[in-house]
Amino acid sequence: MSYNRAHPSPRYLELQKLYRTMHEQGEVSLGIPATNTFPGKSLIPQMARIRPLIARYGAQTILDYGSGKGRQYEMSGVVDETGRRWPSMMDYWNVEEVVCYDPCYKPFSELPKGKFDGVISTDVLEHCPEEDIPWIIEEMFGYAERFVFANVACYPARKQQPNGENAHCTIRPAQWWQELLGAVSARHAAIKWEFWISTREGESGQIVEHKLGNT
């Protein structure tokens, strides 16, 4: 069965309720309060990869798709890869607007309106049911005017959901993502895209990053 925004899978709706609970109550089993649960700071390790895309394609408006609580944009100082401190993430990126969207966090749960120069999504897609990922990625591309960026961890997470299941519910190899993204991007030929797929490989479980896209 093919799912979409209007008719997501039952699993998607179930997970949405679980993540809303975690946003409101925190990670109770780990003693992590709500304020520190999904704050959005998984963006920080990816910010230096996003910056050149913004500059290259002249982006001024950004949609953070799956932003968490958006704390990454409230930081009073952002230290870049050279050690320079910037007043904020927006200053570091040199953009005019960042819009946060997260269906599991009430303040940002309303679907965005219009389009954005760039759409970014960090540490999000692996938390989504596999059967819903095609329409989610299609939606991300649909919001973009110039580029889409995302990273995906293709191995189990340290976190667990309130029901005891691993937080990463979709774990697929890089080739699976390549085929899916190739199909979606073909319908959005004008959009540049860059996805970083992280897998664990070998007996040691070393993390290997695979860069996919057309940037």
PDB file of N, CA and C in Angstrom, residues 43-144:
ATOM      1  N   LEU A  43      21.820  19.047  14.537  1.00  0.00           N
ATOM      2  CA  LEU A  43      22.202  19.868  13.382  1.00  0.00           C
ATOM      3  C   LEU A  43      23.663  20.285  13.441  1.00  0.00           C
ATOM      4  N   ILE A  44      24.182  20.514  14.636  1.00  0.00           N
ATOM      5  CA  ILE A  44      25.495  21.131  14.794  1.00  0.00           C
ATOM      6  C   ILE A  44      26.607  20.382  14.061  1.00  0.00           C
ATOM      7  N   PRO A  45      26.698  19.038  14.129  1.00  0.00           N
ATOM      8  CA  PRO A  45      27.755  18.347  13.381  1.00  0.00           C
ATOM      9  C   PRO A  45      27.628  18.479  11.863  1.00  0.00           C
ATOM     10  N   GLN A  46      26.447  18.894  11.393  1.00  0.00           N
ATOM     11  CA  GLN A  46      26.212  19.002   9.947  1.00  0.00           C
ATOM     12  C   GLN A  46      26.269  20.446   9.440  1.00  0.00           C
ATOM     13  N   MET A  47      26.400  21.400  10.341  1.00  0.00           N
ATOM     14  CA  MET A  47      26.258  22.802   9.925  1.00  0.00           C
ATOM     15  C   MET A  47      27.315  23.233   8.919  1.00  0.00           C
ATOM     16  N   ALA A  48      28.531  22.670   9.027  1.00  0.00           N
ATOM     17  CA  ALA A  48      29.601  23.057   8.099  1.00  0.00           C
ATOM     18  C   ALA A  48      29.390  22.458   6.714  1.00  0.00           C
ATOM     19  N   ARG A  49      28.618  21.382   6.617  1.00  0.00           N
ATOM     20  CA  ARG A  49      28.287  20.823   5.307  1.00  0.00           C
ATOM     21  C   ARG A  49      27.171  21.616   4.629  1.00  0.00           C
ATOM     22  N   ILE A  50      26.297  22.172   5.442  1.00  0.00           N
ATOM     23  CA  ILE A  50      25.172  22.938   4.907  1.00  0.00           C
ATOM     24  C   ILE A  50      25.606  24.313   4.426  1.00  0.00           C
ATOM     25  N   ARG A  51      26.551  24.906   5.122  1.00  0.00           N
ATOM     26  CA  ARG A  51      26.960  26.285   4.803  1.00  0.00           C
ATOM     27  C   ARG A  51      27.401  26.469   3.349  1.00  0.00           C
ATOM     28  N   PRO A  52      28.268  25.624   2.784  1.00  0.00           N
ATOM     29  CA  PRO A  52      28.669  25.843   1.388  1.00  0.00           C
ATOM     30  C   PRO A  52      27.517  25.669   0.400  1.00  0.00           C
ATOM     31  N   LEU A  53      26.531  24.847   0.733  1.00  0.00           N
ATOM     32  CA  LEU A  53      25.361  24.714  -0.139  1.00  0.00           C
ATOM     33  C   LEU A  53      24.570  26.014  -0.156  1.00  0.00           C
ATOM     34  N   ILE A  54      24.415  26.619   1.008  1.00  0.00           N
ATOM     35  CA  ILE A  54      23.721  27.905   1.105  1.00  0.00           C
ATOM     36  C   ILE A  54      24.430  28.961   0.273  1.00  0.00           C
ATOM     37  N   ALA A  55      25.755  29.010   0.392  1.00  0.00           N
ATOM     38  CA  ALA A  55      26.524  30.004  -0.358  1.00  0.00           C
ATOM     39  C   ALA A  55      26.499  29.723  -1.862  1.00  0.00           C
ATOM     40  N   ARG A  56      26.666  28.452  -2.217  1.00  0.00           N
ATOM     41  CA  ARG A  56      26.747  28.075  -3.641  1.00  0.00           C
ATOM     42  C   ARG A  56      25.460  28.384  -4.388  1.00  0.00           C
ATOM     43  N   TYR A  57      24.328  28.166  -3.726  1.00  0.00           N
ATOM     44  CA  TYR A  57      23.040  28.332  -4.402  1.00  0.00           C
ATOM     45  C   TYR A  57      22.303  29.599  -3.978  1.00  0.00           C
ATOM     46  N   GLY A  58      23.001  30.474  -3.270  1.00  0.00           N
ATOM     47  CA  GLY A  58      22.433  31.768  -2.909  1.00  0.00           C
ATOM     48  C   GLY A  58      21.168  31.680  -2.082  1.00  0.00           C
ATOM     49  N   ALA A  59      21.113  30.721  -1.172  1.00  0.00           N
ATOM     50  CA  ALA A  59      19.908  30.507  -0.364  1.00  0.00           C
ATOM     51  C   ALA A  59      19.792  31.554   0.738  1.00  0.00           C
ATOM     52  N   GLN A  60      18.591  32.062   0.925  1.00  0.00           N
ATOM     53  CA  GLN A  60      18.319  33.012   1.999  1.00  0.00           C
ATOM     54  C   GLN A  60      17.236  32.534   2.958  1.00  0.00           C
ATOM     55  N   THR A  61      16.434  31.562   2.527  1.00  0.00           N
ATOM     56  CA  THR A  61      15.389  31.008   3.388  1.00  0.00           C
ATOM     57  C   THR A  61      15.595  29.501   3.519  1.00  0.00           C
ATOM     58  N   ILE A  62      15.511  28.998   4.746  1.00  0.00           N
ATOM     59  CA  ILE A  62      15.782  27.593   5.037  1.00  0.00           C
ATOM     60  C   ILE A  62      14.613  26.997   5.822  1.00  0.00           C
ATOM     61  N   LEU A  63      14.210  25.794   5.438  1.00  0.00           N
ATOM     62  CA  LEU A  63      13.251  25.016   6.218  1.00  0.00           C
ATOM     63  C   LEU A  63      13.997  23.884   6.898  1.00  0.00           C
ATOM     64  N   ASP A  64      13.937  23.850   8.222  1.00  0.00           N
ATOM     65  CA  ASP A  64      14.506  22.744   8.991  1.00  0.00           C
ATOM     66  C   ASP A  64      13.389  21.742   9.226  1.00  0.00           C
ATOM     67  N   TYR A  65      13.403  20.664   8.466  1.00  0.00           N
ATOM     68  CA  TYR A  65      12.335  19.667   8.458  1.00  0.00           C
ATOM     69  C   TYR A  65      12.668  18.590   9.492  1.00  0.00           C
ATOM     70  N   GLY A  66      11.889  18.604  10.590  1.00  0.00           N
ATOM     71  CA  GLY A  66      12.197  17.707  11.702  1.00  0.00           C
ATOM     72  C   GLY A  66      13.174  18.360  12.657  1.00  0.00           C
ATOM     73  N   SER A  67      12.910  19.600  12.983  1.00  0.00           N
ATOM     74  CA  SER A  67      13.856  20.461  13.708  1.00  0.00           C
ATOM     75  C   SER A  67      13.988  20.168  15.188  1.00  0.00           C
ATOM     76  N   GLY A  68      13.117  19.300  15.736  1.00  0.00           N
ATOM     77  CA  GLY A  68      13.099  19.180  17.185  1.00  0.00           C
ATOM     78  C   GLY A  68      12.602  20.475  17.809  1.00  0.00           C
ATOM     79  N   LYS A  69      13.108  20.804  18.975  1.00  0.00           N
ATOM     80  CA  LYS A  69      12.660  22.005  19.682  1.00  0.00           C
ATOM     81  C   LYS A  69      13.296  23.291  19.156  1.00  0.00           C
ATOM     82  N   GLY A  70      14.214  23.183  18.215  1.00  0.00           N
ATOM     83  CA  GLY A  70      14.789  24.371  17.601  1.00  0.00           C
ATOM     84  C   GLY A  70      15.822  25.095  18.441  1.00  0.00           C
ATOM     85  N   ARG A  71      16.363  24.443  19.461  1.00  0.00           N
ATOM     86  CA  ARG A  71      17.343  25.097  20.331  1.00  0.00           C
ATOM     87  C   ARG A  71      18.613  25.490  19.566  1.00  0.00           C
ATOM     88  N   GLN A  72      18.869  24.810  18.460  1.00  0.00           N
ATOM     89  CA  GLN A  72      20.060  25.116  17.675  1.00  0.00           C
ATOM     90  C   GLN A  72      20.055  26.544  17.149  1.00  0.00           C
ATOM     91  N   TYR A  73      18.881  27.139  17.058  1.00  0.00           N
ATOM     92  CA  TYR A  73      18.777  28.509  16.563  1.00  0.00           C
ATOM     93  C   TYR A  73      18.660  29.531  17.685  1.00  0.00           C
ATOM     94  N   GLU A  74      18.709  29.061  18.911  1.00  0.00           N
ATOM     95  CA  GLU A  74      18.676  29.954  20.070  1.00  0.00           C
ATOM     96  C   GLU A  74      20.051  30.134  20.685  1.00  0.00           C
ATOM     97  N   MET A  75      21.037  29.398  20.171  1.00  0.00           N
ATOM     98  CA  MET A  75      22.393  29.483  20.716  1.00  0.00           C
ATOM     99  C   MET A  75      22.955  30.884  20.518  1.00  0.00           C
ATOM    100  N   SER A  76      23.561  31.422  21.567  1.00  0.00           N
ATOM    101  CA  SER A  76      24.099  32.787  21.501  1.00  0.00           C
ATOM    102  C   SER A  76      25.473  32.849  20.850  1.00  0.00           C
ATOM    103  N   GLY A  77      26.101  31.700  20.693  1.00  0.00           N
ATOM    104  CA  GLY A  77      27.409  31.668  20.039  1.00  0.00           C
ATOM    105  C   GLY A  77      27.598  30.358  19.308  1.00  0.00           C
ATOM    106  N   VAL A  78      27.995  30.431  18.045  1.00  0.00           N
ATOM    107  CA  VAL A  78      28.226  29.240  17.236  1.00  0.00           C
ATOM    108  C   VAL A  78      29.686  29.234  16.814  1.00  0.00           C
ATOM    109  N   VAL A  79      30.400  28.187  17.179  1.00  0.00           N
ATOM    110  CA  VAL A  79      31.822  28.087  16.854  1.00  0.00           C
ATOM    111  C   VAL A  79      31.975  27.237  15.601  1.00  0.00           C
ATOM    112  N   ASP A  80      32.609  27.807  14.584  1.00  0.00           N
ATOM    113  CA  ASP A  80      32.727  27.078  13.327  1.00  0.00           C
ATOM    114  C   ASP A  80      33.973  26.190  13.320  1.00  0.00           C
ATOM    115  N   GLU A  81      34.236  25.573  12.158  1.00  0.00           N
ATOM    116  CA  GLU A  81      35.320  24.614  12.033  1.00  0.00           C
ATOM    117  C   GLU A  81      36.708  25.240  12.174  1.00  0.00           C
ATOM    118  N   THR A  82      36.803  26.572  12.067  1.00  0.00           N
ATOM    119  CA  THR A  82      38.086  27.261  12.225  1.00  0.00           C
ATOM    120  C   THR A  82      38.288  27.786  13.634  1.00  0.00           C
ATOM    121  N   GLY A  83      37.253  27.664  14.469  1.00  0.00           N
ATOM    122  CA  GLY A  83      37.319  28.196  15.820  1.00  0.00           C
ATOM    123  C   GLY A  83      36.709  29.569  15.963  1.00  0.00           C
ATOM    124  N   ARG A  84      36.249  30.155  14.857  1.00  0.00           N
ATOM    125  CA  ARG A  84      35.620  31.471  14.916  1.00  0.00           C
ATOM    126  C   ARG A  84      34.247  31.367  15.546  1.00  0.00           C
ATOM    127  N   ARG A  85      33.890  32.334  16.379  1.00  0.00           N
ATOM    128  CA  ARG A  85      32.586  32.355  17.039  1.00  0.00           C
ATOM    129  C   ARG A  85      31.654  33.319  16.307  1.00  0.00           C
ATOM    130  N   TRP A  86      30.456  32.827  16.003  1.00  0.00           N
ATOM    131  CA  TRP A  86      29.425  33.617  15.333  1.00  0.00           C
ATOM    132  C   TRP A  86      28.283  33.885  16.305  1.00  0.00           C
ATOM    133  N   PRO A  87      27.577  35.018  16.143  1.00  0.00           N
ATOM    134  CA  PRO A  87      26.483  35.340  17.071  1.00  0.00           C
ATOM    135  C   PRO A  87      25.369  34.299  17.087  1.00  0.00           C
ATOM    136  N   SER A  88      25.107  33.679  15.936  1.00  0.00           N
ATOM    137  CA  SER A  88      24.019  32.707  15.844  1.00  0.00           C
ATOM    138  C   SER A  88      24.238  31.820  14.625  1.00  0.00           C
ATOM    139  N   MET A  89      23.417  30.771  14.522  1.00  0.00           N
ATOM    140  CA  MET A  89      23.490  29.899  13.361  1.00  0.00           C
ATOM    141  C   MET A  89      23.129  30.656  12.093  1.00  0.00           C
ATOM    142  N   MET A  90      22.158  31.549  12.171  1.00  0.00           N
ATOM    143  CA  MET A  90      21.757  32.325  11.000  1.00  0.00           C
ATOM    144  C   MET A  90      22.875  33.241  10.530  1.00  0.00           C
ATOM    145  N   ASP A  91      23.635  33.785  11.470  1.00  0.00           N
ATOM    146  CA  ASP A  91      24.788  34.610  11.090  1.00  0.00           C
ATOM    147  C   ASP A  91      25.859  33.759  10.433  1.00  0.00           C
ATOM    148  N   TYR A  92      26.098  32.590  10.986  1.00  0.00           N
ATOM    149  CA  TYR A  92      27.103  31.676  10.424  1.00  0.00           C
ATOM    150  C   TYR A  92      26.741  31.284   8.995  1.00  0.00           C
ATOM    151  N   TRP A  93      25.470  31.008   8.771  1.00  0.00           N
ATOM    152  CA  TRP A  93      25.019  30.639   7.428  1.00  0.00           C
ATOM    153  C   TRP A  93      24.772  31.844   6.526  1.00  0.00           C
ATOM    154  N   ASN A  94      24.602  33.017   7.122  1.00  0.00           N
ATOM    155  CA  ASN A  94      24.291  34.240   6.374  1.00  0.00           C
ATOM    156  C   ASN A  94      22.971  34.097   5.618  1.00  0.00           C
ATOM    157  N   VAL A  95      21.926  33.738   6.377  1.00  0.00           N
ATOM    158  CA  VAL A  95      20.590  33.617   5.795  1.00  0.00           C
ATOM    159  C   VAL A  95      19.628  34.577   6.485  1.00  0.00           C
ATOM    160  N   GLU A  96      18.509  34.845   5.825  1.00  0.00           N
ATOM    161  CA  GLU A  96      17.531  35.780   6.354  1.00  0.00           C
ATOM    162  C   GLU A  96      16.490  35.108   7.245  1.00  0.00           C
ATOM    163  N   GLU A  97      16.171  33.847   6.952  1.00  0.00           N
ATOM    164  CA  GLU A  97      15.072  33.199   7.671  1.00  0.00           C
ATOM    165  C   GLU A  97      15.301  31.696   7.774  1.00  0.00           C
ATOM    166  N   VAL A  98      15.022  31.153   8.955  1.00  0.00           N
ATOM    167  CA  VAL A  98      14.971  29.705   9.151  1.00  0.00           C
ATOM    168  C   VAL A  98      13.615  29.381   9.768  1.00  0.00           C
ATOM    169  N   VAL A  99      12.879  28.499   9.136  1.00  0.00           N
ATOM    170  CA  VAL A  99      11.578  28.056   9.640  1.00  0.00           C
ATOM    171  C   VAL A  99      11.723  26.629  10.167  1.00  0.00           C
ATOM    172  N   CYS A 100      11.255  26.385  11.371  1.00  0.00           N
ATOM    173  CA  CYS A 100      11.314  25.057  11.973  1.00  0.00           C
ATOM    174  C   CYS A 100       9.989  24.332  11.777  1.00  0.00           C
ATOM    175  N   TYR A 101      10.098  23.058  11.414  1.00  0.00           N
ATOM    176  CA  TYR A 101       8.910  22.204  11.325  1.00  0.00           C
ATOM    177  C   TYR A 101       9.215  20.877  11.989  1.00  0.00           C
ATOM    178  N   ASP A 102       8.376  20.492  12.930  1.00  0.00           N
ATOM    179  CA  ASP A 102       8.479  19.182  13.564  1.00  0.00           C
ATOM    180  C   ASP A 102       7.081  18.751  13.984  1.00  0.00           C
ATOM    181  N   PRO A 103       6.538  17.710  13.354  1.00  0.00           N
ATOM    182  CA  PRO A 103       5.161  17.311  13.635  1.00  0.00           C
ATOM    183  C   PRO A 103       4.945  16.799  15.051  1.00  0.00           C
ATOM    184  N   CYS A 104       6.039  16.498  15.761  1.00  0.00           N
ATOM    185  CA  CYS A 104       5.921  15.941  17.109  1.00  0.00           C
ATOM    186  C   CYS A 104       6.147  16.971  18.210  1.00  0.00           C
ATOM    187  N   TYR A 105       6.411  18.215  17.832  1.00  0.00           N
ATOM    188  CA  TYR A 105       6.628  19.278  18.809  1.00  0.00           C
ATOM    189  C   TYR A 105       5.609  20.378  18.520  1.00  0.00           C
ATOM    190  N   LYS A 106       4.674  20.543  19.434  1.00  0.00           N
ATOM    191  CA  LYS A 106       3.494  21.360  19.168  1.00  0.00           C
ATOM    192  C   LYS A 106       3.791  22.759  18.620  1.00  0.00           C
ATOM    193  N   PRO A 107       4.767  23.506  19.159  1.00  0.00           N
ATOM    194  CA  PRO A 107       5.009  24.851  18.626  1.00  0.00           C
ATOM    195  C   PRO A 107       5.400  24.891  17.147  1.00  0.00           C
ATOM    196  N   PHE A 108       5.942  23.785  16.629  1.00  0.00           N
ATOM    197  CA  PHE A 108       6.385  23.742  15.232  1.00  0.00           C
ATOM    198  C   PHE A 108       5.623  22.695  14.418  1.00  0.00           C
ATOM    199  N   SER A 109       4.467  22.279  14.890  1.00  0.00           N
ATOM    200  CA  SER A 109       3.787  21.147  14.264  1.00  0.00           C
ATOM    201  C   SER A 109       2.927  21.508  13.058  1.00  0.00           C
ATOM    202  N   GLU A 110       2.694  22.785  12.837  1.00  0.00           N
ATOM    203  CA  GLU A 110       1.883  23.183  11.680  1.00  0.00           C
ATOM    204  C   GLU A 110       2.713  23.077  10.402  1.00  0.00           C
ATOM    205  N   LEU A 111       2.116  22.504   9.368  1.00  0.00           N
ATOM    206  CA  LEU A 111       2.833  22.352   8.100  1.00  0.00           C
ATOM    207  C   LEU A 111       3.262  23.712   7.560  1.00  0.00           C
ATOM    208  N   PRO A 112       4.483  23.829   7.084  1.00  0.00           N
ATOM    209  CA  PRO A 112       4.945  25.105   6.529  1.00  0.00           C
ATOM    210  C   PRO A 112       4.141  25.498   5.284  1.00  0.00           C
ATOM    211  N   LYS A 113       4.129  26.789   5.027  1.00  0.00           N
ATOM    212  CA  LYS A 113       3.460  27.306   3.833  1.00  0.00           C
ATOM    213  C   LYS A 113       4.509  27.842   2.865  1.00  0.00           C
ATOM    214  N   GLY A 114       4.269  27.675   1.593  1.00  0.00           N
ATOM    215  CA  GLY A 114       5.169  28.206   0.590  1.00  0.00           C
ATOM    216  C   GLY A 114       6.389  27.335   0.372  1.00  0.00           C
ATOM    217  N   LYS A 115       7.404  27.930  -0.250  1.00  0.00           N
ATOM    218  CA  LYS A 115       8.635  27.212  -0.554  1.00  0.00           C
ATOM    219  C   LYS A 115       9.825  27.920   0.078  1.00  0.00           C
ATOM    220  N   PHE A 116      10.960  27.213   0.104  1.00  0.00           N
ATOM    221  CA  PHE A 116      12.168  27.714   0.745  1.00  0.00           C
ATOM    222  C   PHE A 116      13.352  27.432  -0.175  1.00  0.00           C
ATOM    223  N   ASP A 117      14.349  28.302  -0.112  1.00  0.00           N
ATOM    224  CA  ASP A 117      15.530  28.095  -0.948  1.00  0.00           C
ATOM    225  C   ASP A 117      16.179  26.750  -0.650  1.00  0.00           C
ATOM    226  N   GLY A 118      16.296  26.433   0.630  1.00  0.00           N
ATOM    227  CA  GLY A 118      16.909  25.172   1.029  1.00  0.00           C
ATOM    228  C   GLY A 118      16.065  24.450   2.054  1.00  0.00           C
ATOM    229  N   VAL A 119      16.063  23.118   1.985  1.00  0.00           N
ATOM    230  CA  VAL A 119      15.393  22.282   2.978  1.00  0.00           C
ATOM    231  C   VAL A 119      16.444  21.368   3.589  1.00  0.00           C
ATOM    232  N   ILE A 120      16.530  21.353   4.901  1.00  0.00           N
ATOM    233  CA  ILE A 120      17.517  20.529   5.592  1.00  0.00           C
ATOM    234  C   ILE A 120      16.811  19.599   6.579  1.00  0.00           C
ATOM    235  N   SER A 121      17.420  18.444   6.811  1.00  0.00           N
ATOM    236  CA  SER A 121      16.840  17.474   7.741  1.00  0.00           C
ATOM    237  C   SER A 121      17.978  16.650   8.333  1.00  0.00           C
ATOM    238  N   THR A 122      18.212  16.793   9.631  1.00  0.00           N
ATOM    239  CA  THR A 122      19.337  16.108  10.264  1.00  0.00           C
ATOM    240  C   THR A 122      18.858  15.171  11.361  1.00  0.00           C
ATOM    241  N   ASP A 123      19.288  13.915  11.267  1.00  0.00           N
ATOM    242  CA  ASP A 123      18.933  12.897  12.263  1.00  0.00           C
ATOM    243  C   ASP A 123      17.419  12.767  12.385  1.00  0.00           C
ATOM    244  N   VAL A 124      16.745  12.616  11.244  1.00  0.00           N
ATOM    245  CA  VAL A 124      15.286  12.558  11.221  1.00  0.00           C
ATOM    246  C   VAL A 124      14.763  11.315  10.506  1.00  0.00           C
ATOM    247  N   LEU A 125      15.229  11.092   9.284  1.00  0.00           N
ATOM    248  CA  LEU A 125      14.607  10.082   8.425  1.00  0.00           C
ATOM    249  C   LEU A 125      14.705   8.669   8.987  1.00  0.00           C
ATOM    250  N   GLU A 126      15.773   8.369   9.706  1.00  0.00           N
ATOM    251  CA  GLU A 126      15.914   7.034  10.287  1.00  0.00           C
ATOM    252  C   GLU A 126      14.899   6.779  11.402  1.00  0.00           C
ATOM    253  N   HIS A 127      14.252   7.846  11.869  1.00  0.00           N
ATOM    254  CA  HIS A 127      13.221   7.723  12.899  1.00  0.00           C
ATOM    255  C   HIS A 127      11.834   7.526  12.292  1.00  0.00           C
ATOM    256  N   CYS A 128      11.752   7.532  10.978  1.00  0.00           N
ATOM    257  CA  CYS A 128      10.464   7.432  10.289  1.00  0.00           C
ATOM    258  C   CYS A 128      10.254   6.013   9.756  1.00  0.00           C
ATOM    259  N   PRO A 129       9.011   5.525   9.721  1.00  0.00           N
ATOM    260  CA  PRO A 129       8.749   4.193   9.184  1.00  0.00           C
ATOM    261  C   PRO A 129       9.163   4.098   7.719  1.00  0.00           C
ATOM    262  N   GLU A 130       9.735   2.970   7.358  1.00  0.00           N
ATOM    263  CA  GLU A 130      10.207   2.783   5.990  1.00  0.00           C
ATOM    264  C   GLU A 130       9.107   3.023   4.961  1.00  0.00           C
ATOM    265  N   GLU A 131       7.881   2.593   5.271  1.00  0.00           N
ATOM    266  CA  GLU A 131       6.801   2.717   4.304  1.00  0.00           C
ATOM    267  C   GLU A 131       6.371   4.166   4.070  1.00  0.00           C
ATOM    268  N   ASP A 132       6.765   5.080   4.958  1.00  0.00           N
ATOM    269  CA  ASP A 132       6.409   6.493   4.816  1.00  0.00           C
ATOM    270  C   ASP A 132       7.539   7.338   4.242  1.00  0.00           C
ATOM    271  N   ILE A 133       8.727   6.817   4.212  1.00  0.00           N
ATOM    272  CA  ILE A 133       9.873   7.616   3.775  1.00  0.00           C
ATOM    273  C   ILE A 133       9.730   8.133   2.349  1.00  0.00           C
ATOM    274  N   PRO A 134       9.189   7.369   1.394  1.00  0.00           N
ATOM    275  CA  PRO A 134       9.040   7.928   0.042  1.00  0.00           C
ATOM    276  C   PRO A 134       8.229   9.222   0.009  1.00  0.00           C
ATOM    277  N   TRP A 135       7.094   9.270   0.689  1.00  0.00           N
ATOM    278  CA  TRP A 135       6.302  10.505   0.630  1.00  0.00           C
ATOM    279  C   TRP A 135       6.925  11.615   1.466  1.00  0.00           C
ATOM    280  N   ILE A 136       7.639  11.263   2.517  1.00  0.00           N
ATOM    281  CA  ILE A 136       8.308  12.289   3.322  1.00  0.00           C
ATOM    282  C   ILE A 136       9.407  12.976   2.508  1.00  0.00           C
ATOM    283  N   ILE A 137      10.221  12.190   1.822  1.00  0.00           N
ATOM    284  CA  ILE A 137      11.275  12.778   0.994  1.00  0.00           C
ATOM    285  C   ILE A 137      10.674  13.567  -0.165  1.00  0.00           C
ATOM    286  N   GLU A 138       9.608  13.046  -0.739  1.00  0.00           N
ATOM    287  CA  GLU A 138       8.911  13.778  -1.811  1.00  0.00           C
ATOM    288  C   GLU A 138       8.444  15.135  -1.294  1.00  0.00           C
ATOM    289  N   GLU A 139       7.932  15.161  -0.080  1.00  0.00           N
ATOM    290  CA  GLU A 139       7.474  16.412   0.526  1.00  0.00           C
ATOM    291  C   GLU A 139       8.642  17.372   0.740  1.00  0.00           C
ATOM    292  N   MET A 140       9.770  16.857   1.199  1.00  0.00           N
ATOM    293  CA  MET A 140      10.947  17.701   1.397  1.00  0.00           C
ATOM    294  C   MET A 140      11.378  18.356   0.082  1.00  0.00           C
ATOM    295  N   PHE A 141      11.443  17.565  -0.976  1.00  0.00           N
ATOM    296  CA  PHE A 141      11.813  18.120  -2.283  1.00  0.00           C
ATOM    297  C   PHE A 141      10.770  19.131  -2.753  1.00  0.00           C
ATOM    298  N   GLY A 142       9.511  18.871  -2.433  1.00  0.00           N
ATOM    299  CA  GLY A 142       8.452  19.781  -2.853  1.00  0.00           C
ATOM    300  C   GLY A 142       8.528  21.141  -2.205  1.00  0.00           C
ATOM    301  N   TYR A 143       9.121  21.216  -1.026  1.00  0.00           N
ATOM    302  CA  TYR A 143       9.278  22.501  -0.342  1.00  0.00           C
ATOM    303  C   TYR A 143      10.500  23.282  -0.836  1.00  0.00           C
ATOM    304  N   ALA A 144      11.384  22.629  -1.564  1.00  0.00           N
ATOM    305  CA  ALA A 144      12.667  23.244  -1.932  1.00  0.00           C
ATOM    306  C   ALA A 144      12.612  23.982  -3.265  1.00  0.00           C
TER     307      ALA A 144
END
